Amino acid sequence: MGANTFGEIFTVTTCGESHGPALACIIDNCPPGVAIDEALIQRELDRRRPGSTRFGTPRNEADAVRIISGVFEGKTTGTPIGLIIENTSQRSQDYSEIMHSYRPGHADYTYNLKYGIRDYRGGGRASARETAMRVAAGAIAKAVLTQHYGVKIGGCVTAIGTIYTDRFDPAAALESPFNFADNSKTMQAVLTEYIDNLRVSHDSCGAIIEVRAHGVPVGTGSPVFGRLDATLAHAMMSINAVKGVEIGDGFALARKLGSEARDLIDESGFKSNHCGGILGGIATGQEIVVRMAFKPTSSIMTPGQSVDQYGHCIPDLVTKGRHDPCVGIRAVPIAEAMMALTILDAIMLDTAQCHLVPRAQMYHIPV
Amino acid sequence: MGANTFGEIFTVTTCGESHGPALACIIDNCPPGVAIDEALIQRELDRRRPGSTRFGTPRNEADAVRIISGVFEGKTTGTPIGLIIENTSQRSQDYSEIMHSYRPGHADYTYNLKYGIRDYRGGGRASARETAMRVAAGAIAKAVLTQHYGVKIGGCVTAIGTIYTDRFDPAAALESPFNFADNSKTMQAVLTEYIDNLRVSHDSCGAIIEVRAHGVPVGTGSPVFGRLDATLAHAMMSINAVKGVEIGDGFALARKLGSEARDLIDESGFKSNHCGGILGGIATGQEIVVRMAFKPTSSIMTPGQSVDQYGHCIPDLVTKGRHDPCVGIRAVPIAEAMMALTILDAIMLDTAQCHLVPRAQMYHIPV
Amino acid sequence: MGANTFGEIFTVTTCGESHGPALACIIDNCPPGVAIDEALIQRELDRRRPGSTRFGTPRNEADAVRIISGVFEGKTTGTPIGLIIENTSQRSQDYSEIMHSYRPGHADYTYNLKYGIRDYRGGGRASARETAMRVAAGAIAKAVLTQHYGVKIGGCVTAIGTIYTDRFDPAAALESPFNFADNSKTMQAVLTEYIDNLRVSHDSCGAIIEVRAHGVPVGTGSPVFGRLDATLAHAMMSINAVKGVEIGDGFALARKLGSEARDLIDESGFKSNHCGGILGGIATGQEIVVRMAFKPTSSIMTPGQSVDQYGHCIPDLVTKGRHDPCVGIRAVPIAEAMMALTILDAIMLDTAQCHLVPRAQMYHIPV
Amino acid sequence: MGANTFGEIFTVTTCGESHGPALACIIDNCPPGVAIDEALIQRELDRRRPGSTRFGTPRNEADAVRIISGVFEGKTTGTPIGLIIENTSQRSQDYSEIMHSYRPGHADYTYNLKYGIRDYRGGGRASARETAMRVAAGAIAKAVLTQHYGVKIGGCVTAIGTIYTDRFDPAAALESPFNFADNSKTMQAVLTEYIDNLRVSHDSCGAIIEVRAHGVPVGTGSPVFGRLDATLAHAMMSINAVKGVEIGDGFALARKLGSEARDLIDESGFKSNHCGGILGGIATGQEIVVRMAFKPTSSIMTPGQSVDQYGHCIPDLVTKGRHDPCVGIRAVPIAEAMMALTILDAIMLDTAQCHLVPRAQMYHIPV
């Protein structure tokens, strides 16, 4: 399976460079009979699209998606779904300076060494623009999850640089220009000042995003290498700039005692969810909770020391182009999309193997 | 691909329950001509095996591995390698009480709901005993990495509960009864007391492990869903009890500025390694750095509230059996094995696609 | 892996219906640095495209391909290659009559039962139109095989209905309006009359195609389930209307003695090639020889008995639309494409596992 | 996925050499709750095992299978099933002469060139002994198919060398020492003489086997690269010595007219089954019919010209060892096993994608 395909059954294969003609994806094994149209996909894309908020990149892309196959009279047919987005706002001349240079913190060097050639314009395939297709495919996965399985997925930014919140509130995040879980006036002011300062100082910052899935059927997931924690970690860590992933209480569990960390159960159900809804790699029926850390955007106007492909030093390389001061801000729909793809795939695998297990007749721990 | 297979090219498929007849694995696509024998595998298994330290479970398993195929006259032949370990120290009667109960923090409930049936003895497939085969397969991957590619992998425990160290010292860890990066007399005393207290209080604790790979060729890894960060996260999060994974500076990057976090480069090479040796999903040639959090062992003698499979409450379920007070302590060779499997697979994929790229003639940033 | 993806490393994923907006494919893990442009792909597409010969369907499609990613300044970059062909000559009204009917010999019934819904226009995804994307992807595989490995692939029709030849002559086939291995004046007259008679009688016929690969490196292929014979059989039998595949002497070997069938070897090399260039699933270095049988087109104007989706009998269903009297005639580039995809994938797998085997220094049996 | 794994969901991974310590396999994603024991598997193995008939090799192997995981109290648990067969009747000294020689018609040369090393004893991994594990895994697939889906699979030899029958009669074949579809006294006499003559003349012959599956649910299978015809072709062509595969009327369809070849339908159902129960890659509900050609055993006592690994000619190489005069005779259970594995996998994939399609309420064409 290629590195540009995700999933075992519900598979998504993507292609496209930042400044190439178009982005596309093909989704295979989508269940038939699901109501899908371009508007449904577009709504998710609009949450991610550049130009939608003044706190993101000024590059303005319509990101208009076209369905080219697999949907007939408003329903999925079970055949592969092709999606395409034409690139319209390329300003490749911004990048001619870095044709031979390696921007620090970027994939320029690693692509060049790996492939011996690279499309340097806007980072080519390494650009976060690639994630548009994840969001588009995720919109379809979400539709299947909602229409067939009653699973709901939502997420929000919970930290931007040093500013963080303990809240988890996807509804608030939808209203927030920062997709932040706390959309209070006070927090808006704090974040606005924080980001504006970053712009002035030609710098950027990292972020933390939390996403949750509600209603995932108990039994979803697999043991060993296919653990749901593992596939979720894979999914999230494959998003540009993500450098850490945790499930449930995550790293905090390392410092806890067993007597604190295990989730006890009484007649009213699970009494806590430290495990993030997954035990032994398999969903407990509780909310599935994933958190991930984004590194700060490496593309900043502050000069940095680097080299070119011939080994010449560049003492003050400046990364031009139109960039987000915090890539995490626009990444909530991407993380949600990856969660939707992962969970739907796990549900389909579980169905394949275990659909004859009489789960409806078995005792379910309340959640 | 089944949930019990890891890898795309260098694939490992495992089977076996804690109290079943045996554990086994099959390794496919191993390069031919690599010197392998049972002793080489046994050395790694002995690092993980139960009964090897008084700070682990008292279950005493020889974990004697037998090679049943794929090796001829001391060398791999390129055909699949079969390995088997017979289980010898099962005390299944310890588990009859939990035949119908769901131990809190365990996979009993999720296995039962998923499959409608479970081998309750010792956790069955959900037991950490499964990881013996990862270590065995990892020993072979390490041999290939060492003999063919000059890659070296090492790891150590860096935190046990609330005790932690900033050191990274695999050599010290090999001497430490806790596999801890700091093996000073003082630290030994601190940890001994900490673990002994846990035993007395019938409790357990979590841990953090760090593993690093040295000498990974620049270009190893892939973009997008196949990013090396993502496959490493998958690998580590698939280990029993792991609930968090980070690459390089990981979660700390969320609080950093772009000007701090990007790794600058001058004539003497990379000036830092915040990215953990991976940019755009592809190895930079620097050390690859992965950290993971283990939750505390859920199997403790302290009674806990739970239910049985009929929904009856059990106010004071006690988990008998022979357990580790801190599962992280014996997990270093497991984490190293998963890293070896992931990196070797990535190298082989890179070879398949890019072996004609004239990398030897290209400028390499010193590391 | 989805049913619309072919290959393990060099993977091709396709989508698109006969009368939908477009066909597309994404090729992953293509080696970088290969010279590719749209003209190179178009040349292969033109060999298959409808409307190119009066002995095929009168549907006239330009089949103009557009590269949307993975190629930069005329070379592959190693990132996924996206290709798209817009459908331009749909006459969907031809199909309204069969909206609820099941054409005999067609996939209408099986698609309807499988998915509960189908795009009936032109057969939807079951149309041979789908194969355009195989040809496009195959053109790229051929370019890699030629530029990097010196492998050449060619094929020809060797039987049309009851008319057959013992020749194998791809050069003659390229000149023949029937892609037939014998392009003599006499044979042209025979075939013209044969096909014209079929048209007049509103009937169709089957065909046999043979394809060969020259220069495949000894060692290409794998044992057991991944045998090169097996993956070639898979590849060919996945082409619409193919119902039989054989390697080398194929079915004729069942009637032969061991003393006749084994390929002896002397100082000048292999003395025969009954095995079709594959022993134990691995290429011998000889020509790889594959033959396949196409069933006659089921879409004929002769009425036939069938049913509709409610179980009502239709005593005289006529399949309208614009169809080929012999689908085999246009299928040579498809078979060549599938062979190219299969062999390139096998070469890449072999490289991944065995690139350090010093084959150049080993004794090669002359071919 | 490695070359030693078969299937997408119901996966089987095998290992083991002819003269190594043991053969093993791991089956993943087996549905839970299926009644399985060693006796059930042994019954199938006994049909294939060497030494069971005087018309096969005199090598006498008990082929005693041991289940090492995935089965608990007589039922599958959903976790991977490990099977092992110890090799007991190795006479490796038979093979010391061919240590450096390449037997004509064998994989000695191709293995050597591919891997640079080979276990020459008994053909190593290239030995048909490998197929024991296919039969064992197939026994489990058959149990699932029977217990869960009502699918029955049977096969028989329909041609041995130049002796053939038009019958298809698995029951007769079970009684026949040749597994032949015609077990009449006359035919027994004919075949006994034919095989005895081959032995006397130190020669061997090919064979044809036909296998059928009854009760495969309509909708099983996929379009395009995952066509059920294609996966069956792959499965069968992966069996040692198979060089041709056909579905339904197969190669005979190339010579037929469309008006003859399409399967018409009336109120009583399908009126023929030229397509072999598959249209558009998807099962029609009719019997699935597959035929395959086995080449004659290359291991014969008649001397043949060959070379050794240094390029020296060997004018009269004799293949010692204990061999079958016709490998097809013992191959019926192997072909049945591969059919069972293929069809079960296809059913599970179909379940994953389409289990919500209300097929039970749809019109089914009688079969």
PDB file of N, CA and C in Angstrom, chain A residues 1 3 8 109-114 203-204 219 221 223 225-227 229 234 238 243 245 247 258-259 262 265 275 278-279 302 305 350 359 365, chain B residues 1 3 8 109-114 203-204 219 221 223 225-227 229 234 238 243 245 247 258-259 262 265 275 278-279 302 305 350 359 362 365:
ATOM      1  N   MET A   1       0.850  -1.186   0.000  1.00  0.00           N
ATOM      2  CA  MET A   1       0.000   0.000   0.000  1.00  0.00           C
ATOM      3  C   MET A   1       0.885   1.236   0.000  1.00  0.00           C
ATOM      4  N   ALA A   3       2.232   5.153   0.476  1.00  0.00           N
ATOM      5  CA  ALA A   3       2.238   6.064   1.613  1.00  0.00           C
ATOM      6  C   ALA A   3       1.136   7.110   1.492  1.00  0.00           C
ATOM      7  N   GLU A   8      -7.614   0.408   5.709  1.00  0.00           N
ATOM      8  CA  GLU A   8      -7.521  -0.976   5.253  1.00  0.00           C
ATOM      9  C   GLU A   8      -8.698  -1.319   4.349  1.00  0.00           C
ATOM     10  N   TYR A 109      15.022  19.638   2.407  1.00  0.00           N
ATOM     11  CA  TYR A 109      16.240  18.804   2.382  1.00  0.00           C
ATOM     12  C   TYR A 109      15.876  17.328   2.264  1.00  0.00           C
ATOM     13  N   THR A 110      14.933  16.888   3.070  1.00  0.00           N
ATOM     14  CA  THR A 110      14.638  15.453   3.086  1.00  0.00           C
ATOM     15  C   THR A 110      13.994  15.003   1.762  1.00  0.00           C
ATOM     16  N   TYR A 111      13.127  15.835   1.177  1.00  0.00           N
ATOM     17  CA  TYR A 111      12.582  15.484  -0.134  1.00  0.00           C
ATOM     18  C   TYR A 111      13.689  15.412  -1.176  1.00  0.00           C
ATOM     19  N   ASN A 112      14.572  16.393  -1.136  1.00  0.00           N
ATOM     20  CA  ASN A 112      15.623  16.442  -2.163  1.00  0.00           C
ATOM     21  C   ASN A 112      16.532  15.222  -2.076  1.00  0.00           C
ATOM     22  N   LEU A 113      16.874  14.850  -0.856  1.00  0.00           N
ATOM     23  CA  LEU A 113      17.771  13.703  -0.703  1.00  0.00           C
ATOM     24  C   LEU A 113      17.048  12.409  -1.035  1.00  0.00           C
ATOM     25  N   LYS A 114      15.779  12.331  -0.653  1.00  0.00           N
ATOM     26  CA  LYS A 114      15.035  11.105  -0.912  1.00  0.00           C
ATOM     27  C   LYS A 114      14.820  10.892  -2.409  1.00  0.00           C
ATOM     28  N   ASP A 203       7.079  35.757  13.947  1.00  0.00           N
ATOM     29  CA  ASP A 203       7.291  34.453  14.561  1.00  0.00           C
ATOM     30  C   ASP A 203       6.001  33.626  14.466  1.00  0.00           C
ATOM     31  N   SER A 204       6.020  32.458  15.033  1.00  0.00           N
ATOM     32  CA  SER A 204       4.860  31.568  14.974  1.00  0.00           C
ATOM     33  C   SER A 204       4.802  30.779  16.279  1.00  0.00           C
ATOM     34  N   GLY A 219     -16.598  -2.647  20.858  1.00  0.00           N
ATOM     35  CA  GLY A 219     -16.130  -3.724  19.988  1.00  0.00           C
ATOM     36  C   GLY A 219     -15.363  -3.205  18.778  1.00  0.00           C
ATOM     37  N   GLY A 221     -12.459  -1.741  16.745  1.00  0.00           N
ATOM     38  CA  GLY A 221     -11.017  -1.780  16.973  1.00  0.00           C
ATOM     39  C   GLY A 221     -10.521  -3.204  17.043  1.00  0.00           C
ATOM     40  N   PRO A 223      -7.011  -5.910  18.460  1.00  0.00           N
ATOM     41  CA  PRO A 223      -5.872  -6.016  19.359  1.00  0.00           C
ATOM     42  C   PRO A 223      -4.548  -5.821  18.615  1.00  0.00           C
ATOM     43  N   PHE A 225      -1.281  -5.021  16.735  1.00  0.00           N
ATOM     44  CA  PHE A 225      -0.803  -3.929  15.889  1.00  0.00           C
ATOM     45  C   PHE A 225      -1.946  -3.074  15.361  1.00  0.00           C
ATOM     46  N   GLY A 226      -3.131  -3.609  15.367  1.00  0.00           N
ATOM     47  CA  GLY A 226      -4.280  -2.866  14.853  1.00  0.00           C
ATOM     48  C   GLY A 226      -5.059  -2.147  15.935  1.00  0.00           C
ATOM     49  N   ARG A 227      -4.518  -2.026  17.143  1.00  0.00           N
ATOM     50  CA  ARG A 227      -5.223  -1.311  18.204  1.00  0.00           C
ATOM     51  C   ARG A 227      -5.780   0.022  17.715  1.00  0.00           C
ATOM     52  N   ASP A 229      -6.053   2.655  19.409  1.00  0.00           N
ATOM     53  CA  ASP A 229      -5.130   3.726  19.848  1.00  0.00           C
ATOM     54  C   ASP A 229      -4.024   3.910  18.824  1.00  0.00           C
ATOM     55  N   HIS A 234      -1.396   6.843  14.479  1.00  0.00           N
ATOM     56  CA  HIS A 234      -0.880   6.897  13.109  1.00  0.00           C
ATOM     57  C   HIS A 234      -1.571   8.029  12.340  1.00  0.00           C
ATOM     58  N   SER A 238       0.247  11.627  11.240  1.00  0.00           N
ATOM     59  CA  SER A 238       0.489  11.820   9.802  1.00  0.00           C
ATOM     60  C   SER A 238       0.084  13.212   9.335  1.00  0.00           C
ATOM     61  N   LYS A 243       3.560  16.428  16.256  1.00  0.00           N
ATOM     62  CA  LYS A 243       4.748  15.758  16.801  1.00  0.00           C
ATOM     63  C   LYS A 243       4.444  15.001  18.089  1.00  0.00           C
ATOM     64  N   VAL A 245       1.048  12.643  20.158  1.00  0.00           N
ATOM     65  CA  VAL A 245      -0.344  12.182  20.192  1.00  0.00           C
ATOM     66  C   VAL A 245      -0.568  11.469  21.517  1.00  0.00           C
ATOM     67  N   ILE A 247      -3.819   9.427  23.920  1.00  0.00           N
ATOM     68  CA  ILE A 247      -5.175   8.889  24.018  1.00  0.00           C
ATOM     69  C   ILE A 247      -5.600   9.000  25.477  1.00  0.00           C
ATOM     70  N   GLY A 258      -1.827   2.955  39.586  1.00  0.00           N
ATOM     71  CA  GLY A 258      -2.844   2.062  39.029  1.00  0.00           C
ATOM     72  C   GLY A 258      -4.205   2.268  39.672  1.00  0.00           C
ATOM     73  N   SER A 259      -4.190   2.515  40.954  1.00  0.00           N
ATOM     74  CA  SER A 259      -5.468   2.694  41.658  1.00  0.00           C
ATOM     75  C   SER A 259      -6.179   3.980  41.242  1.00  0.00           C
ATOM     76  N   ARG A 262      -7.064   3.320  36.630  1.00  0.00           N
ATOM     77  CA  ARG A 262      -8.014   2.371  36.034  1.00  0.00           C
ATOM     78  C   ARG A 262      -9.432   2.934  36.188  1.00  0.00           C
ATOM     79  N   ILE A 265     -16.094   0.648  37.534  1.00  0.00           N
ATOM     80  CA  ILE A 265     -17.410   0.460  36.910  1.00  0.00           C
ATOM     81  C   ILE A 265     -18.403   0.147  38.025  1.00  0.00           C
ATOM     82  N   CYS A 275      -8.832   6.054  30.173  1.00  0.00           N
ATOM     83  CA  CYS A 275      -8.289   5.283  29.043  1.00  0.00           C
ATOM     84  C   CYS A 275      -8.695   5.881  27.700  1.00  0.00           C
ATOM     85  N   ILE A 278     -10.802   3.409  25.117  1.00  0.00           N
ATOM     86  CA  ILE A 278     -10.186   2.267  24.424  1.00  0.00           C
ATOM     87  C   ILE A 278      -9.470   1.373  25.436  1.00  0.00           C
ATOM     88  N   LEU A 279      -9.806   0.117  25.480  1.00  0.00           N
ATOM     89  CA  LEU A 279      -9.104  -0.870  26.315  1.00  0.00           C
ATOM     90  C   LEU A 279      -8.675  -2.047  25.441  1.00  0.00           C
ATOM     91  N   THR A 302      11.355  35.744  10.132  1.00  0.00           N
ATOM     92  CA  THR A 302      12.619  35.912  10.855  1.00  0.00           C
ATOM     93  C   THR A 302      13.714  35.106  10.154  1.00  0.00           C
ATOM     94  N   GLN A 305      19.546  30.554   9.859  1.00  0.00           N
ATOM     95  CA  GLN A 305      20.740  29.991   9.238  1.00  0.00           C
ATOM     96  C   GLN A 305      20.413  28.676   8.537  1.00  0.00           C
ATOM     97  N   ASP A 350     -14.405  -4.497  11.842  1.00  0.00           N
ATOM     98  CA  ASP A 350     -15.129  -5.236  12.877  1.00  0.00           C
ATOM     99  C   ASP A 350     -16.364  -5.909  12.295  1.00  0.00           C
ATOM    100  N   ARG A 359     -24.166  -9.080  19.680  1.00  0.00           N
ATOM    101  CA  ARG A 359     -23.861  -8.034  20.655  1.00  0.00           C
ATOM    102  C   ARG A 359     -25.096  -7.377  21.231  1.00  0.00           C
ATOM    103  N   ILE A 365     -22.083  -2.092  29.359  1.00  0.00           N
ATOM    104  CA  ILE A 365     -21.827  -1.173  30.472  1.00  0.00           C
ATOM    105  C   ILE A 365     -22.294   0.225  30.047  1.00  0.00           C
TER     106      ILE A 365
ATOM    107  N   MET B   1      -4.912  -6.490   5.361  1.00  0.00           N
ATOM    108  CA  MET B   1      -3.888  -6.963   6.280  1.00  0.00           C
ATOM    109  C   MET B   1      -4.483  -7.101   7.664  1.00  0.00           C
ATOM    110  N   ALA B   3      -4.861  -7.410  11.823  1.00  0.00           N
ATOM    111  CA  ALA B   3      -4.414  -6.569  12.925  1.00  0.00           C
ATOM    112  C   ALA B   3      -3.200  -7.160  13.615  1.00  0.00           C
ATOM    113  N   GLU B   8       4.853  -3.145   5.969  1.00  0.00           N
ATOM    114  CA  GLU B   8       4.388  -3.210   4.586  1.00  0.00           C
ATOM    115  C   GLU B   8       5.220  -4.203   3.791  1.00  0.00           C
ATOM    116  N   TYR B 109     -13.720  -6.796  29.073  1.00  0.00           N
ATOM    117  CA  TYR B 109     -15.033  -6.374  28.575  1.00  0.00           C
ATOM    118  C   TYR B 109     -15.034  -6.191  27.063  1.00  0.00           C
ATOM    119  N   THR B 110     -14.006  -5.482  26.571  1.00  0.00           N
ATOM    120  CA  THR B 110     -14.005  -5.173  25.143  1.00  0.00           C
ATOM    121  C   THR B 110     -13.810  -6.430  24.291  1.00  0.00           C
ATOM    122  N   TYR B 111     -12.973  -7.354  24.732  1.00  0.00           N
ATOM    123  CA  TYR B 111     -12.826  -8.617  23.999  1.00  0.00           C
ATOM    124  C   TYR B 111     -14.154  -9.382  24.003  1.00  0.00           C
ATOM    125  N   ASN B 112     -14.779  -9.418  25.166  1.00  0.00           N
ATOM    126  CA  ASN B 112     -16.019 -10.196  25.258  1.00  0.00           C
ATOM    127  C   ASN B 112     -17.092  -9.637  24.334  1.00  0.00           C
ATOM    128  N   LEU B 113     -17.210  -8.319  24.322  1.00  0.00           N
ATOM    129  CA  LEU B 113     -18.239  -7.711  23.474  1.00  0.00           C
ATOM    130  C   LEU B 113     -17.892  -7.832  22.001  1.00  0.00           C
ATOM    131  N   LYS B 114     -16.605  -7.703  21.703  1.00  0.00           N
ATOM    132  CA  LYS B 114     -16.193  -7.780  20.292  1.00  0.00           C
ATOM    133  C   LYS B 114     -16.404  -9.178  19.735  1.00  0.00           C
ATOM    134  N   ASP B 203      -0.214  -1.493  44.748  1.00  0.00           N
ATOM    135  CA  ASP B 203      -0.520  -0.535  43.686  1.00  0.00           C
ATOM    136  C   ASP B 203       0.514  -0.668  42.567  1.00  0.00           C
ATOM    137  N   SER B 204       0.411   0.165  41.569  1.00  0.00           N
ATOM    138  CA  SER B 204       1.323   0.107  40.429  1.00  0.00           C
ATOM    139  C   SER B 204       1.540   1.536  39.939  1.00  0.00           C
ATOM    140  N   GLY B 219      16.521  10.249   3.969  1.00  0.00           N
ATOM    141  CA  GLY B 219      15.657   9.789   2.880  1.00  0.00           C
ATOM    142  C   GLY B 219      14.736   8.662   3.301  1.00  0.00           C
ATOM    143  N   GLY B 221      11.761   6.908   4.985  1.00  0.00           N
ATOM    144  CA  GLY B 221      10.441   7.422   5.355  1.00  0.00           C
ATOM    145  C   GLY B 221       9.712   7.954   4.146  1.00  0.00           C
ATOM    146  N   PRO B 223       6.214  10.653   2.720  1.00  0.00           N
ATOM    147  CA  PRO B 223       5.336  11.762   3.086  1.00  0.00           C
ATOM    148  C   PRO B 223       3.934  11.267   3.449  1.00  0.00           C
ATOM    149  N   PHE B 225       0.521   9.894   4.614  1.00  0.00           N
ATOM    150  CA  PHE B 225       0.059   8.911   5.598  1.00  0.00           C
ATOM    151  C   PHE B 225       1.184   7.968   6.038  1.00  0.00           C
ATOM    152  N   GLY B 226       2.211   7.878   5.229  1.00  0.00           N
ATOM    153  CA  GLY B 226       3.306   6.979   5.543  1.00  0.00           C
ATOM    154  C   GLY B 226       4.467   7.662   6.247  1.00  0.00           C
ATOM    155  N   ARG B 227       4.253   8.885   6.760  1.00  0.00           N
ATOM    156  CA  ARG B 227       5.341   9.582   7.468  1.00  0.00           C
ATOM    157  C   ARG B 227       5.997   8.681   8.490  1.00  0.00           C
ATOM    158  N   ASP B 229       7.179   9.553  11.255  1.00  0.00           N
ATOM    159  CA  ASP B 229       6.636   9.875  12.583  1.00  0.00           C
ATOM    160  C   ASP B 229       5.361   9.073  12.820  1.00  0.00           C
ATOM    161  N   HIS B 234       2.356   4.722  15.374  1.00  0.00           N
ATOM    162  CA  HIS B 234       1.545   3.509  15.272  1.00  0.00           C
ATOM    163  C   HIS B 234       2.230   2.363  16.015  1.00  0.00           C
ATOM    164  N   SER B 238       0.930   0.753  19.651  1.00  0.00           N
ATOM    165  CA  SER B 238       0.383  -0.610  19.585  1.00  0.00           C
ATOM    166  C   SER B 238       0.918  -1.487  20.719  1.00  0.00           C
ATOM    167  N   LYS B 243      -0.049   4.936  26.023  1.00  0.00           N
ATOM    168  CA  LYS B 243      -1.171   5.854  25.796  1.00  0.00           C
ATOM    169  C   LYS B 243      -0.737   7.215  25.263  1.00  0.00           C
ATOM    170  N   VAL B 245       2.552   9.098  22.621  1.00  0.00           N
ATOM    171  CA  VAL B 245       3.795   8.982  21.852  1.00  0.00           C
ATOM    172  C   VAL B 245       4.199  10.369  21.397  1.00  0.00           C
ATOM    173  N   ILE B 247       7.479  12.556  19.159  1.00  0.00           N
ATOM    174  CA  ILE B 247       8.686  12.514  18.322  1.00  0.00           C
ATOM    175  C   ILE B 247       9.471  13.788  18.625  1.00  0.00           C
ATOM    176  N   GLY B 258       8.188  29.435  16.707  1.00  0.00           N
ATOM    177  CA  GLY B 258       8.830  28.923  15.500  1.00  0.00           C
ATOM    178  C   GLY B 258      10.317  29.212  15.491  1.00  0.00           C
ATOM    179  N   SER B 259      10.694  30.384  15.997  1.00  0.00           N
ATOM    180  CA  SER B 259      12.115  30.755  15.994  1.00  0.00           C
ATOM    181  C   SER B 259      12.923  29.877  16.950  1.00  0.00           C
ATOM    182  N   ARG B 262      12.529  25.533  15.159  1.00  0.00           N
ATOM    183  CA  ARG B 262      13.123  25.031  13.917  1.00  0.00           C
ATOM    184  C   ARG B 262      14.599  24.759  14.138  1.00  0.00           C
ATOM    185  N   ILE B 265      20.776  25.301  10.612  1.00  0.00           N
ATOM    186  CA  ILE B 265      21.848  24.513   9.983  1.00  0.00           C
ATOM    187  C   ILE B 265      23.001  25.452   9.677  1.00  0.00           C
ATOM    188  N   CYS B 275      13.140  18.358  16.011  1.00  0.00           N
ATOM    189  CA  CYS B 275      12.202  17.598  15.173  1.00  0.00           C
ATOM    190  C   CYS B 275      12.370  16.094  15.368  1.00  0.00           C
ATOM    191  N   ILE B 278      13.231  13.869  11.997  1.00  0.00           N
ATOM    192  CA  ILE B 278      12.270  13.631  10.917  1.00  0.00           C
ATOM    193  C   ILE B 278      11.667  14.949  10.458  1.00  0.00           C
ATOM    194  N   LEU B 279      11.757  15.239   9.169  1.00  0.00           N
ATOM    195  CA  LEU B 279      11.107  16.419   8.589  1.00  0.00           C
ATOM    196  C   LEU B 279      10.253  15.978   7.405  1.00  0.00           C
ATOM    197  N   THR B 302      -5.208  -4.257  44.994  1.00  0.00           N
ATOM    198  CA  THR B 302      -6.183  -3.366  45.618  1.00  0.00           C
ATOM    199  C   THR B 302      -7.554  -3.620  44.996  1.00  0.00           C
ATOM    200  N   GLN B 305     -14.071  -1.618  42.054  1.00  0.00           N
ATOM    201  CA  GLN B 305     -15.464  -1.831  41.686  1.00  0.00           C
ATOM    202  C   GLN B 305     -15.576  -2.231  40.219  1.00  0.00           C
ATOM    203  N   ASP B 350      11.874   2.600   0.905  1.00  0.00           N
ATOM    204  CA  ASP B 350      12.663   3.639   0.248  1.00  0.00           C
ATOM    205  C   ASP B 350      13.558   3.022  -0.820  1.00  0.00           C
ATOM    206  N   ARG B 359      22.205   9.275  -4.235  1.00  0.00           N
ATOM    207  CA  ARG B 359      22.359  10.014  -2.974  1.00  0.00           C
ATOM    208  C   ARG B 359      23.798  10.161  -2.529  1.00  0.00           C
ATOM    209  N   MET B 362      25.261  13.314  -3.458  1.00  0.00           N
ATOM    210  CA  MET B 362      24.581  14.555  -3.094  1.00  0.00           C
ATOM    211  C   MET B 362      25.143  15.109  -1.782  1.00  0.00           C
ATOM    212  N   ILE B 365      23.951  17.105   4.877  1.00  0.00           N
ATOM    213  CA  ILE B 365      24.165  17.971   6.034  1.00  0.00           C
ATOM    214  C   ILE B 365      24.782  17.124   7.149  1.00  0.00           C
TER     215      ILE B 365
END
